[in-house]
Coordinates of C-alpha atoms and ligand atoms in Angstrom, one line a residue:
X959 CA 17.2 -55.3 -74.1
X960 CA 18.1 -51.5 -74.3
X961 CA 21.9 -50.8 -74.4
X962 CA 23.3 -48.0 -72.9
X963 CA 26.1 -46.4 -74.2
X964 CA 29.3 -44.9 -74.2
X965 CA 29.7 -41.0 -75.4
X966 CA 33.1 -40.2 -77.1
X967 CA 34.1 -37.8 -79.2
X968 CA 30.6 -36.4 -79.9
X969 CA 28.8 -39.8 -80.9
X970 CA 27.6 -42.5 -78.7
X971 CA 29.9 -45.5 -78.7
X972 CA 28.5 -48.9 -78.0
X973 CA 30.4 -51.1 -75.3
X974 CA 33.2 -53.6 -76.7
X975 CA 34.6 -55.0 -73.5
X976 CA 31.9 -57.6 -73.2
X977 CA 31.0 -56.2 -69.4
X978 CA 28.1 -54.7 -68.8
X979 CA 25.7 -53.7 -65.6
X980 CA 22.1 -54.1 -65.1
X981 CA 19.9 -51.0 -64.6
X982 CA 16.7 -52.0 -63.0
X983 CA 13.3 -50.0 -62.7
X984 CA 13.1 -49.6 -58.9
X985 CA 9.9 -48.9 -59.3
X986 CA 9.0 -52.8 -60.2
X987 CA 11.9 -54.6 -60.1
X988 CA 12.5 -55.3 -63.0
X989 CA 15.7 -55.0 -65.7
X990 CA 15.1 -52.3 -67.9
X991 CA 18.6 -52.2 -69.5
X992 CA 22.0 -52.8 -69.9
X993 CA 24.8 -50.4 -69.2
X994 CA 28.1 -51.4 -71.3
X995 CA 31.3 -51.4 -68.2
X996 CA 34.6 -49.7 -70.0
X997 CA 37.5 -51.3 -70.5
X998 CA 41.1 -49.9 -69.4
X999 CA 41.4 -49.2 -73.4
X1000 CA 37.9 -47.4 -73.8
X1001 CA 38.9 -45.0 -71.2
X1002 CA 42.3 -44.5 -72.8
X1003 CA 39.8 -44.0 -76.1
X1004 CA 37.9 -41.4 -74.2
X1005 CA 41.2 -39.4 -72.3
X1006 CA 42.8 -39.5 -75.7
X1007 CA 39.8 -37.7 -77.8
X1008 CA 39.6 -35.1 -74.9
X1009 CA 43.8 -34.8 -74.8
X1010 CA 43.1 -33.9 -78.2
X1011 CA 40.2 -31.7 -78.0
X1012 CA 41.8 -29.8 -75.1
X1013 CA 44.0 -27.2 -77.2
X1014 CA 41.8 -25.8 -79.0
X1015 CA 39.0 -25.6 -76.5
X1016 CA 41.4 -23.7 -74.7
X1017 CA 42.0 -21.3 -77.3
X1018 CA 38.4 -21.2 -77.8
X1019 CA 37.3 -17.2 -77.0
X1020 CA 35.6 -16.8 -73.0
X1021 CA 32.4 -15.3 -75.0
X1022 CA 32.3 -18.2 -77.6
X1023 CA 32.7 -20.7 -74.5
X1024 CA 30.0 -18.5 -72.5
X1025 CA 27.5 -18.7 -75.7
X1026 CA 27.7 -22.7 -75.9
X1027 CA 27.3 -22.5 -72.0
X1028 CA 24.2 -20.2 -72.6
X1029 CA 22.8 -22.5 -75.5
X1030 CA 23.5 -25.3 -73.6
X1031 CA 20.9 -23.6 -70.4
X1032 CA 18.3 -22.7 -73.2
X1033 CA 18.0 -26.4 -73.9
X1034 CA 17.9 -27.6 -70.6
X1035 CA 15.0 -25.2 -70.2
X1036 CA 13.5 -26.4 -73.9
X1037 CA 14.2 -30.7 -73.3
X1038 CA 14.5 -30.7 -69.3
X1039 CA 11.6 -33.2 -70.2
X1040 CA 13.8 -35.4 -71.7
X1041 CA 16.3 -35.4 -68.1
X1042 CA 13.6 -36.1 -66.1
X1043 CA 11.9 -38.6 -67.6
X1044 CA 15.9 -40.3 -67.7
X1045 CA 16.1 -39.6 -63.9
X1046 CA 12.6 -40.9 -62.8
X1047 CA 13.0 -43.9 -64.9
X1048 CA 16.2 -45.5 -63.5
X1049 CA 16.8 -43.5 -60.0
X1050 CA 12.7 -44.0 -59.4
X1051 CA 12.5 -40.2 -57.9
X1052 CA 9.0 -39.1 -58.3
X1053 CA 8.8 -36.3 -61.4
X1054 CA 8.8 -33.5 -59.3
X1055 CA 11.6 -34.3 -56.9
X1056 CA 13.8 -34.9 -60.3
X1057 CA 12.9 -31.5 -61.8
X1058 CA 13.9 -29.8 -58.6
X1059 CA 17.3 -31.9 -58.9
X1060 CA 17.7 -30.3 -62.4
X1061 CA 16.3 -26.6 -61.4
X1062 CA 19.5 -26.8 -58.8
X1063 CA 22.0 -28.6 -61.8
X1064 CA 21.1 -25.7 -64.0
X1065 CA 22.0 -22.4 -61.7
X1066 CA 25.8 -23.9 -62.2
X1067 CA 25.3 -23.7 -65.7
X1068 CA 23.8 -20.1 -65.5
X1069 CA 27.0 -19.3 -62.9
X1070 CA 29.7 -20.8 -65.6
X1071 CA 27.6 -18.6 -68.3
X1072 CA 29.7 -16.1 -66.4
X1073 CA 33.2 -17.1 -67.1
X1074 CA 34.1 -14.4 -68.8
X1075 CA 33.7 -12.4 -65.4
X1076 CA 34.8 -15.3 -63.3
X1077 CA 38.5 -15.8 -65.2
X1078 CA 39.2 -11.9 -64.8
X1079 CA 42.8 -11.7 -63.6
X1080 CA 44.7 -9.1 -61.8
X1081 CA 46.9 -6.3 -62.8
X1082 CA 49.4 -4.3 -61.2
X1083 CA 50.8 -1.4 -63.3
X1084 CA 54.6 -0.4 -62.3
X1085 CA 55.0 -3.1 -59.9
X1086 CA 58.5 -1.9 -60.5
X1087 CA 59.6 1.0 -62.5
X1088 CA 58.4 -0.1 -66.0
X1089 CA 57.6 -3.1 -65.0
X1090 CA 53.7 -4.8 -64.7
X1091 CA 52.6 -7.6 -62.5
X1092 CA 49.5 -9.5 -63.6
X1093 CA 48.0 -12.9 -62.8
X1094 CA 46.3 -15.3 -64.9
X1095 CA 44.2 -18.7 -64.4
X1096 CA 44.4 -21.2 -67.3
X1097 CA 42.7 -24.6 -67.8
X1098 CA 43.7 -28.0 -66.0
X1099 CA 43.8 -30.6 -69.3
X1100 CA 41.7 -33.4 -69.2
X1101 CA 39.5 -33.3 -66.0
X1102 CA 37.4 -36.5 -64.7
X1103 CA 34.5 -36.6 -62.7
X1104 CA 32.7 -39.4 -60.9
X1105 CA 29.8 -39.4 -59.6
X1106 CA 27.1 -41.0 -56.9
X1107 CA 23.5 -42.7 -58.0
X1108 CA 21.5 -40.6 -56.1
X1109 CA 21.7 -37.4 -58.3
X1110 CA 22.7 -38.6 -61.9
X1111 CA 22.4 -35.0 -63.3
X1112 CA 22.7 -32.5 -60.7
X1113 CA 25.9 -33.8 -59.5
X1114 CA 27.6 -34.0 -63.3
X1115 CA 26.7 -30.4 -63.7
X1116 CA 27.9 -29.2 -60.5
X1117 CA 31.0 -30.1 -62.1
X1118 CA 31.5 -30.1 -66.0
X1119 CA 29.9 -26.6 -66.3
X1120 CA 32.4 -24.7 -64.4
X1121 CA 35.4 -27.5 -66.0
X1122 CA 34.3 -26.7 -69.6
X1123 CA 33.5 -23.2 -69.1
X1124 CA 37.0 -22.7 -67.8
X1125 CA 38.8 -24.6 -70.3
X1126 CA 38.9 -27.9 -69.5
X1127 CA 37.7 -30.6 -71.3
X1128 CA 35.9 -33.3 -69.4
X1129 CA 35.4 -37.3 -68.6
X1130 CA 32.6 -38.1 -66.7
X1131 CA 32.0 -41.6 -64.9
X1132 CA 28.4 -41.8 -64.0
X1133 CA 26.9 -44.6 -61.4
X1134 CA 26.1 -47.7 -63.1
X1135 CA 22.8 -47.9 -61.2
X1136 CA 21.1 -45.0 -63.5
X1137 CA 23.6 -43.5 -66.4
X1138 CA 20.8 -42.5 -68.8
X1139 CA 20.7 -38.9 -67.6
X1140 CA 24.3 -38.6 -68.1
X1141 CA 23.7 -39.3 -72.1
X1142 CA 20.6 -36.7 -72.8
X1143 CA 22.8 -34.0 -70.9
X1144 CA 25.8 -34.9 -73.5
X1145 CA 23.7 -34.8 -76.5
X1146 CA 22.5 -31.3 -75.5
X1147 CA 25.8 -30.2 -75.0
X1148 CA 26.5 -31.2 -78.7
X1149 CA 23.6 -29.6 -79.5
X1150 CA 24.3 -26.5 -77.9
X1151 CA 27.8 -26.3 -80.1
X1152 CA 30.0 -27.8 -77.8
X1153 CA 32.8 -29.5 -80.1
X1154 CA 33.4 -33.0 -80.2
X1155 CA 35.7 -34.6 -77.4
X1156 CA 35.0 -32.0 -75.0
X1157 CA 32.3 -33.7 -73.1
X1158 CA 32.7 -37.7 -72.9
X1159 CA 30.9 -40.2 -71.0
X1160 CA 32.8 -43.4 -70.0
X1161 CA 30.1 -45.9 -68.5
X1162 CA 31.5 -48.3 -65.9
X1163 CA 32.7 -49.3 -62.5
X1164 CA 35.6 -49.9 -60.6
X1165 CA 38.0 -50.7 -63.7
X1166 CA 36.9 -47.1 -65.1
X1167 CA 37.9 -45.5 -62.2
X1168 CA 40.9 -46.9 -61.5
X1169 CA 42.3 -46.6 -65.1
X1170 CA 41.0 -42.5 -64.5
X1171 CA 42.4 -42.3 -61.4
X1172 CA 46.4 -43.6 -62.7
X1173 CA 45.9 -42.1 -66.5
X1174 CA 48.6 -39.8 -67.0
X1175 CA 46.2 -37.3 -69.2
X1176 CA 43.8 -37.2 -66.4
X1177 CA 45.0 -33.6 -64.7
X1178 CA 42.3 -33.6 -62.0
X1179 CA 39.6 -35.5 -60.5
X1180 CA 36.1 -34.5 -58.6
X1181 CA 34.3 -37.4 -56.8
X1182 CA 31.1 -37.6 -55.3
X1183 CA 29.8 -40.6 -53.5
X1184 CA 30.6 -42.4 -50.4
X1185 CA 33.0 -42.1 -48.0
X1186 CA 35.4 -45.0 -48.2
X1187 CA 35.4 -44.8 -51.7
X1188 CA 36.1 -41.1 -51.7
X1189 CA 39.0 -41.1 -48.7
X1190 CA 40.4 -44.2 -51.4
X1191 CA 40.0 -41.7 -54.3
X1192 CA 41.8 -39.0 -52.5
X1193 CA 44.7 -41.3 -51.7
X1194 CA 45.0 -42.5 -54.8
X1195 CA 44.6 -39.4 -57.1
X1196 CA 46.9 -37.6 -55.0
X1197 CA 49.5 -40.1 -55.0
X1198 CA 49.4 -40.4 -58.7
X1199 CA 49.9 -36.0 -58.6
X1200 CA 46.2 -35.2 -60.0
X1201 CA 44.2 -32.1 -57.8
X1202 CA 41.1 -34.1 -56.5
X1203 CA 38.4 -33.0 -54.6
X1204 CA 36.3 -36.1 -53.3
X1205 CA 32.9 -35.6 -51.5
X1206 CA 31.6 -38.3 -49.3
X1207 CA 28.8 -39.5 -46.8
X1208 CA 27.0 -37.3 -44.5
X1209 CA 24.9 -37.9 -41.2
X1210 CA 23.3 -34.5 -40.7
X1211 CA 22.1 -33.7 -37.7
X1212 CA 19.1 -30.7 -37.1
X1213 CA 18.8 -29.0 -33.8
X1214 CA 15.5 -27.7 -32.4
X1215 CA 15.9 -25.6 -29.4
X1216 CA 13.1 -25.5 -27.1
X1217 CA 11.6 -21.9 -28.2
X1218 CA 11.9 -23.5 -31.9
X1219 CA 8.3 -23.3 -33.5
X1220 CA 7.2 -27.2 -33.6
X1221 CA 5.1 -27.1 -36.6
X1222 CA 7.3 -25.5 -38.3
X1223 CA 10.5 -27.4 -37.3
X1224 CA 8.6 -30.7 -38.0
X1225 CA 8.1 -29.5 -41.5
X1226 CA 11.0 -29.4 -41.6
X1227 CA 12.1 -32.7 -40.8
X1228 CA 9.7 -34.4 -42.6
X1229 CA 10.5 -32.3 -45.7
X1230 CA 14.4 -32.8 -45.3
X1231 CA 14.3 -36.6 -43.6
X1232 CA 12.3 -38.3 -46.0
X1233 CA 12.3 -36.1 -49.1
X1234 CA 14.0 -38.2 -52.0
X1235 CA 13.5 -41.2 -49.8
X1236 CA 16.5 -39.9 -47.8
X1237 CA 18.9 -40.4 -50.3
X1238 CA 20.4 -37.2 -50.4
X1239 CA 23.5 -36.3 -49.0
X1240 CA 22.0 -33.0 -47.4
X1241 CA 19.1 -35.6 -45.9
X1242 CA 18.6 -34.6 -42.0
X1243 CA 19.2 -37.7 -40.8
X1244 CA 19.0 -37.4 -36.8
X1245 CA 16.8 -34.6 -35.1
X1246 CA 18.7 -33.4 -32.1
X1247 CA 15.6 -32.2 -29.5
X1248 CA 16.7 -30.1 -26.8
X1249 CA 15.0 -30.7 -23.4
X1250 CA 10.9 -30.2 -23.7
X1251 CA 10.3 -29.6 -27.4
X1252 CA 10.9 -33.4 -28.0
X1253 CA 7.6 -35.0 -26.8
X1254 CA 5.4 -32.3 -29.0
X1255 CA 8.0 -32.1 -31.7
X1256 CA 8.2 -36.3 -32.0
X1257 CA 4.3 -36.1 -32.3
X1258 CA 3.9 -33.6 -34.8
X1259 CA 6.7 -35.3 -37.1
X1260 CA 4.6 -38.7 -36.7
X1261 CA 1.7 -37.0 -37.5
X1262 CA 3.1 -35.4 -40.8
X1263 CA 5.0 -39.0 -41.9
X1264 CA 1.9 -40.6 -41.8
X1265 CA 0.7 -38.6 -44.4
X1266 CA 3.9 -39.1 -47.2
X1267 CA 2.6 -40.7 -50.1
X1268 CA 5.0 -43.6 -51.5
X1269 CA 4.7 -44.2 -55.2
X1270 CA 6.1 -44.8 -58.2
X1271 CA 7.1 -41.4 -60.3
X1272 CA 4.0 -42.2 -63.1
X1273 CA 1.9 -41.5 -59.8
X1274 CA 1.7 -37.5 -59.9
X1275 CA 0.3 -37.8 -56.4
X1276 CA 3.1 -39.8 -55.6
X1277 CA 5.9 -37.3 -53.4
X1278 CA 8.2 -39.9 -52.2
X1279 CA 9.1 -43.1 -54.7
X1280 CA 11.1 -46.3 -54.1
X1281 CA 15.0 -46.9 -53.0
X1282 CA 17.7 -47.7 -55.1
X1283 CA 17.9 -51.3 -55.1
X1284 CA 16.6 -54.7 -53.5
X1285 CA 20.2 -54.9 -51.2
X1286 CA 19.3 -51.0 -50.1
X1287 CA 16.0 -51.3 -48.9
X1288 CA 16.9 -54.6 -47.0
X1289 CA 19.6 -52.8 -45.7
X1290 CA 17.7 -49.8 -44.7
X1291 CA 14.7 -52.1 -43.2
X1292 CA 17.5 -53.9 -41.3
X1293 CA 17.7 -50.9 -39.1
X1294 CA 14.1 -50.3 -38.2
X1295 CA 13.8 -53.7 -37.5
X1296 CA 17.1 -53.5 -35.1
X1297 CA 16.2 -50.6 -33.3
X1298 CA 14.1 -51.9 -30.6
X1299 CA 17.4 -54.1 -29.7
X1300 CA 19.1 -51.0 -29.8
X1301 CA 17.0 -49.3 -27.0
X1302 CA 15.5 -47.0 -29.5
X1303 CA 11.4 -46.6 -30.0
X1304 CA 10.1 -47.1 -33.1
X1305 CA 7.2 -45.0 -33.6
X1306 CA 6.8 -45.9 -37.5
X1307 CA 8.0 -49.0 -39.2
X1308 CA 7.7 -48.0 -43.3
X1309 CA 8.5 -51.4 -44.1
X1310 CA 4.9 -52.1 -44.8
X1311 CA 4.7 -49.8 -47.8
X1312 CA 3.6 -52.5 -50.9
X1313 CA 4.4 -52.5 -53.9
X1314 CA 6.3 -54.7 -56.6
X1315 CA 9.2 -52.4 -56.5
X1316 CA 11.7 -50.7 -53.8
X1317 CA 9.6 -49.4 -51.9
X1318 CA 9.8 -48.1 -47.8
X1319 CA 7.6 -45.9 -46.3
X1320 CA 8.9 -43.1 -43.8
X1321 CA 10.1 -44.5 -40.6
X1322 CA 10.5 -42.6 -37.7
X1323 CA 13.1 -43.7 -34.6
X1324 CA 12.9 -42.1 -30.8
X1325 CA 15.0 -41.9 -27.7
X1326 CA 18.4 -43.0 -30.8
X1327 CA 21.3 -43.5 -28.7
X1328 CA 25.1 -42.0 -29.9
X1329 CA 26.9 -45.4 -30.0
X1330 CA 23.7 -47.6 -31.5
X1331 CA 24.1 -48.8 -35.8
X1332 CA 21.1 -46.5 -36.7
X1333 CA 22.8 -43.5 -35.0
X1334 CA 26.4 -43.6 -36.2
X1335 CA 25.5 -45.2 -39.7
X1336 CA 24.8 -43.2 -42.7
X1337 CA 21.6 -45.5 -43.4
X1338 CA 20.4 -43.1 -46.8
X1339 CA 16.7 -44.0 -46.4
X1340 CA 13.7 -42.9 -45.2
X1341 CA 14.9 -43.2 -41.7
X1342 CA 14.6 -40.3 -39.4
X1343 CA 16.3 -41.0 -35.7
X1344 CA 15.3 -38.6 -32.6
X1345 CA 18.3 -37.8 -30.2
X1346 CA 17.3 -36.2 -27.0
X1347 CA 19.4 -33.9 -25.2
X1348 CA 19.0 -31.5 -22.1
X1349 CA 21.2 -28.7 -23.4
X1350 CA 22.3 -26.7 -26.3
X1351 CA 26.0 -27.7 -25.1
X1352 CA 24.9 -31.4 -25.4
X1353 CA 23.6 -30.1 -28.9
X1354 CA 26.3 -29.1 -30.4
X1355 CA 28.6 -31.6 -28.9
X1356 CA 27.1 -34.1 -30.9
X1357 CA 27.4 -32.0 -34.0
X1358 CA 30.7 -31.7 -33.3
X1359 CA 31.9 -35.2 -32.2
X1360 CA 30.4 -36.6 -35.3
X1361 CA 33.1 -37.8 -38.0
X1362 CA 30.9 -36.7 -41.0
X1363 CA 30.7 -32.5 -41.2
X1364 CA 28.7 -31.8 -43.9
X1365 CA 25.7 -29.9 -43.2
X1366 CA 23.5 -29.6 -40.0
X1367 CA 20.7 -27.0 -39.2
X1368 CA 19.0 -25.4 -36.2
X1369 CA 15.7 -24.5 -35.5
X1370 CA 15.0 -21.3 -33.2
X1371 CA 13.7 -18.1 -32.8
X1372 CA 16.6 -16.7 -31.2
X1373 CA 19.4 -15.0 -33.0
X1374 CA 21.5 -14.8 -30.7
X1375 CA 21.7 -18.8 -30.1
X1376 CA 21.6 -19.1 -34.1
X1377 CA 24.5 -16.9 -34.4
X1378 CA 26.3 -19.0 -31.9
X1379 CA 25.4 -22.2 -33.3
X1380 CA 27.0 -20.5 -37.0
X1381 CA 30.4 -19.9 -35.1
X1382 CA 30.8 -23.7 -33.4
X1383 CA 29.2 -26.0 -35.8
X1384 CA 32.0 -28.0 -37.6
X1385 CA 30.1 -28.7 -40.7
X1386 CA 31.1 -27.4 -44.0
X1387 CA 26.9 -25.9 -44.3
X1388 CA 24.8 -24.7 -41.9
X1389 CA 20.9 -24.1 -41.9
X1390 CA 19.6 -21.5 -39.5
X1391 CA 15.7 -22.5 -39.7
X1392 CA 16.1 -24.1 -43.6
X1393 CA 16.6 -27.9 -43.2
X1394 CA 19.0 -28.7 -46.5
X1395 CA 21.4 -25.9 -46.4
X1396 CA 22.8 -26.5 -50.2
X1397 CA 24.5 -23.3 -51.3
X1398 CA 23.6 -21.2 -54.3
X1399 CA 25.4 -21.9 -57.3
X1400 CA 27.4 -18.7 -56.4
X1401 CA 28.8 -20.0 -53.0
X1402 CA 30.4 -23.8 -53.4
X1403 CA 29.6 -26.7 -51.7
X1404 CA 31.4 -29.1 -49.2
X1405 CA 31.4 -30.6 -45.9
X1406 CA 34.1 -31.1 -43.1
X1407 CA 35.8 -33.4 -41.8
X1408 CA 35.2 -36.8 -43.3
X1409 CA 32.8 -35.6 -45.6
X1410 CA 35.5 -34.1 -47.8
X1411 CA 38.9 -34.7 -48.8
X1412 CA 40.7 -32.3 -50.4
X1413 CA 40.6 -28.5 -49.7
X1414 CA 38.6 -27.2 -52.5
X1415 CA 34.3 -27.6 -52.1
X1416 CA 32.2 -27.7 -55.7
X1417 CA 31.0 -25.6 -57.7
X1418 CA 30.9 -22.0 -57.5
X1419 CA 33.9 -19.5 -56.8
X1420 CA 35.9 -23.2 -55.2
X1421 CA 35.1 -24.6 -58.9
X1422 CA 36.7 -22.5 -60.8
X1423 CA 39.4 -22.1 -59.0
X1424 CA 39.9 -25.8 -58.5
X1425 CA 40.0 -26.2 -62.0
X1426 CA 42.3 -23.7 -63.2
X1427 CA 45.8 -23.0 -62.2
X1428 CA 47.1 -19.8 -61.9
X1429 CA 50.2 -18.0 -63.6
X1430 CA 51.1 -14.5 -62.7
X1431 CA 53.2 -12.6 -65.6
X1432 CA 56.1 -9.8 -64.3
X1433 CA 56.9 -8.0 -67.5
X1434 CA 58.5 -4.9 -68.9
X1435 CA 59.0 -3.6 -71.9
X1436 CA 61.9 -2.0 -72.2
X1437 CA 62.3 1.5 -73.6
X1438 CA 65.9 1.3 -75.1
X1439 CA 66.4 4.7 -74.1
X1440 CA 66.9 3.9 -70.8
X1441 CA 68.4 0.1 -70.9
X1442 CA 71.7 -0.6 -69.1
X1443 CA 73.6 -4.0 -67.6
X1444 CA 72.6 -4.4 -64.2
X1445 CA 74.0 -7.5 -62.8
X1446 CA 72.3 -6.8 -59.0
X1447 CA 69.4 -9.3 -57.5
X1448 CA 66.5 -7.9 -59.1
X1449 CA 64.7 -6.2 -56.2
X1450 CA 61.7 -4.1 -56.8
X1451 CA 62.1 0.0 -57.4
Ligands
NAD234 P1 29.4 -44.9 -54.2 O1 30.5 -44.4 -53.4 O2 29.0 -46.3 -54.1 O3 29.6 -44.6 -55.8 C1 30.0 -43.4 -56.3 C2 30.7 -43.6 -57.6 O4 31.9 -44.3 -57.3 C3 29.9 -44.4 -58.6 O5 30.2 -43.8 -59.9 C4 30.5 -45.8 -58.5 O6 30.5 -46.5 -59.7 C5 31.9 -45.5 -58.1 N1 32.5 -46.6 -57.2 C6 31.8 -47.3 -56.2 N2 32.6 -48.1 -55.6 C7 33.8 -47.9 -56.1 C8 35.1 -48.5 -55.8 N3 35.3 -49.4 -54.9 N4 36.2 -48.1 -56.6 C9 36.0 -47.1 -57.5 N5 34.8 -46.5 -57.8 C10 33.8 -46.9 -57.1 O7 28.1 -43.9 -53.8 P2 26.6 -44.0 -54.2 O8 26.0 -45.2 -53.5 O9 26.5 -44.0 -55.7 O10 26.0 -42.7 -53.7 C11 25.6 -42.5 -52.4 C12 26.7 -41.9 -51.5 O11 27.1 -40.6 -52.1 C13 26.2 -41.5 -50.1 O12 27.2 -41.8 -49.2 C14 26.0 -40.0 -50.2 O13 26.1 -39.3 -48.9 C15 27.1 -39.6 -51.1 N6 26.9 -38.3 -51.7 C16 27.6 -37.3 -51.2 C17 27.4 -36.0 -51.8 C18 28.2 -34.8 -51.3 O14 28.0 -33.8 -51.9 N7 29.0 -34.9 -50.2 C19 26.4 -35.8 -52.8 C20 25.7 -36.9 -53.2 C21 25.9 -38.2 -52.6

């Protein structure tokens, strides 16, 4: 049986607490390894190599920081292979779906390649007569991040570029469920010349994060995952004084007005309802139709769904491959199957899609009341659930009255309902005709509402800020010439 690891301290560190986790192949159901659980004292291992590795990362210059971050890009490029292959393997997205998650990992290393730019601080000459004013943003400490199954390396760079590039250095907690990726991206960092201790991996569950979340090295945390676990991360990171920024669930819902263009809108929603078998947390997950589009607009997304091919990632004609686990496709099947009761119409059941694996096909629900399980639940499979309203109003309302706010979308041909659409929408991202409305690696990512706690998003600009704190100098230097007492409040002159 295959081990996975720990990484500490630049070498991979077998498990010594005797717990472990099984990874399957979702493909086939079957174990394909096990993934050693930390102990409180391996994590204290971990926070104490990157406590130590800390002060002289931070002294380390911006353009020798920026040229490990630059390596480290050239070799994602070189051995993305290698990530993957990791991904496919123990997530079960098909190859192509899994490249696309690393294309959109690597633009936050690209944007942390910047950090010389990004750390620039402020100056203010004569502030006060010979005195300067100027403002500077230094590194947290140890950082931690933990992160959700459903994008084991897109999500760990959305975070430890932008920490390590601004100082920090860095714990990560992958999901048990598939932590493979986690270990090829740490051996290219120590490839790329990042020192030892700057990156670790702890592998684990809920022991490893609570010994993160009360470690008194641990400066900041950055969760991604659901939301109970994240509103408990919150809480408890906050209370124990760490900066955390904890992303949860997401029910995102995309509006098509009726002037919307049908084909295209049902592209769409095909495209953003049951790509990555809906386990994204950008999935559209109910289709809002306003008044008459709905009848063509449910047809033409039936039509499309029909045509999804469900496969295992070895199939290259494969676009859509299984779910997690056994428990998660149940789950998800358990709300096709209770839809009917529900007063909803289900116009495809997926449940018949074969296979030794986790495998569900595309499943499309009509006429999905507010109030009903497969509505208000964030169900993370290929489940996509038609609301239908008379009115924009109605629209938006529902957007709005949702407790999750992380992305929604509308489809129309008219700007001026767009633009209006872009002022009330309480979601933290907003498509205007693009279904999954994830933000360049320049703007930062984060929903509303309970889809966030904490007031800083990912990545980008939010990123770096969130991970430094800032400082601002006020200094003179005195020309004796001119000293004298002066025992007065100083006041600026
Ligand atoms: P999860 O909340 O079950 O797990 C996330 C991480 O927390 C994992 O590392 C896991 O080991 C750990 N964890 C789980 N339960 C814990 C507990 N009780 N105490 C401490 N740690 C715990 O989430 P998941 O199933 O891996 O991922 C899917 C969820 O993540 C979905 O809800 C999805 O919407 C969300 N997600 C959100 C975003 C976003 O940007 N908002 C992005 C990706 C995924």
């Amino acid at each position: 049986m295959r081990s996975i690891n720990h990484w500490i301290g630049g070498k991979s560190i077998p498990g010594g607490s005797g717990r472990h986790g099984t990874v399957f192949d979702p493909a086939t159901g079957t174990v394909q390894a096990e993934v050693a659980f930390a102990s409180v004292e391996e994590v204290d291992q971990a926070v104490a190599v990157a406590d130590e590795a800390f002060g002289s990362w931070r002294s380390t210059s911006l353009s020798r920081r920026s040229e490990v971050l630059f390596n480290f890009r050239q070799l994602l490029h070189d051995r993305g292979s290698e990530v993957v292959d990791a991904i496919s393997a123990e997530h079960g997205k098909v190859r192509s779906d899994a490249a696309g998650e690393l294309a959109r990992g690597l633009e936050n290393v690209e944007f942390a390649c910047g950090i010389p730019s990004l750390l620039k601080g402020e100056f203010s000459e004569q502030a006060s007569t010979g005195v300067d004013v100027y403002s500077i943003r230094q590194p947290l400490g140890v950082v931690a991040g933990i992160t959700p199954f459903n994008f084991p390396a897109m999500v760990p760079l959305w975070m430890c570029a932008n920490a390590i590039a601004c100082g920090n250095t860095f714990v990560l907690k992958p999901s048990e469920k598939d932590p493979s990726a986690s270990l090829v991206l740490a051996e290219l960092f120590a490839e790329a010349g990042l020192p030892e201790g700057v990156f670790n991996v702890v592998q684990g569950d809920k022991v490893a994060v609570d010994r993160l979340l009360e470690h008194p090295q641990v400066a900041a945390i950055s969760f991604v995952g659901s939301t109970p676990v994240a509103r408990e991360i919150y809480r408890r990171g906050t209370d124990a004084g760490k900066r955390v920024q904890a992303l949860g669930g997401a029910k995102n819902h995309m509006v098509v007005l009726p002037d919307a263009d049908v084909g295209l809108a049902a592209d769409a929603a095909v495209s953003a309802g049951y790509g990555s078998s809906g386990e994204r947390c950008m999935a559209v997950s109910v289709v809002v139709a306003v008044g008459a589009v709905a009848d063509p607009l449910v047809e033409a997304i039936a039509e499309r769904a029909t045509r999804v091919k469900v496969g295992p990632a070895s199939d290259p004609d494969a676009e859509i491959g299984p779910l997690i686990s056994a428990e998660h496709r149940d789950r998800v099947r358990g709300y096709v199957a209770g839809a009917t009761a529900e007063g909803a119409e289900v116009v495809l059941d997926g449940g018949d899609a074969g296979g030794d694996g986790y495998f569900f096909g595309p499943s499309l629900l009509d006429r999905v009341q507010p109030g009903t399980r497969a509505y208000e639940d964030e169900i993370f499979g290929p489940v996509l659930s038609v609301t239908r309203v008379d009115s924009y109003a109605e629209a938006v309302r529902l957007v709005n009255d949702n407790p999750y706010g992380n992305g929604t979308a509308i489809f129309t041909r008219d700007g001026g309902a767009a633009r209006r659409f872009q002022f009330e929408a309480k979601c933290g991202m907003v498509g205007i005709n693009v279904p999954i409305p994830v933000p360049v690696a320049y703007y930062s990512f984060g929903g509303w509402k309970a889809s966030l706690f904490g007031d800083r998003h990912i990545y980008g600009p939010e990123g770096v800020d969130f991970y430094t704190q800032g400082k601002v100098v006020t200094a003179r230097w005195p020309d004796p010439a001119t000293s004298s007492v002066d025992l007065g409040f100083p006041r600026t002159r």
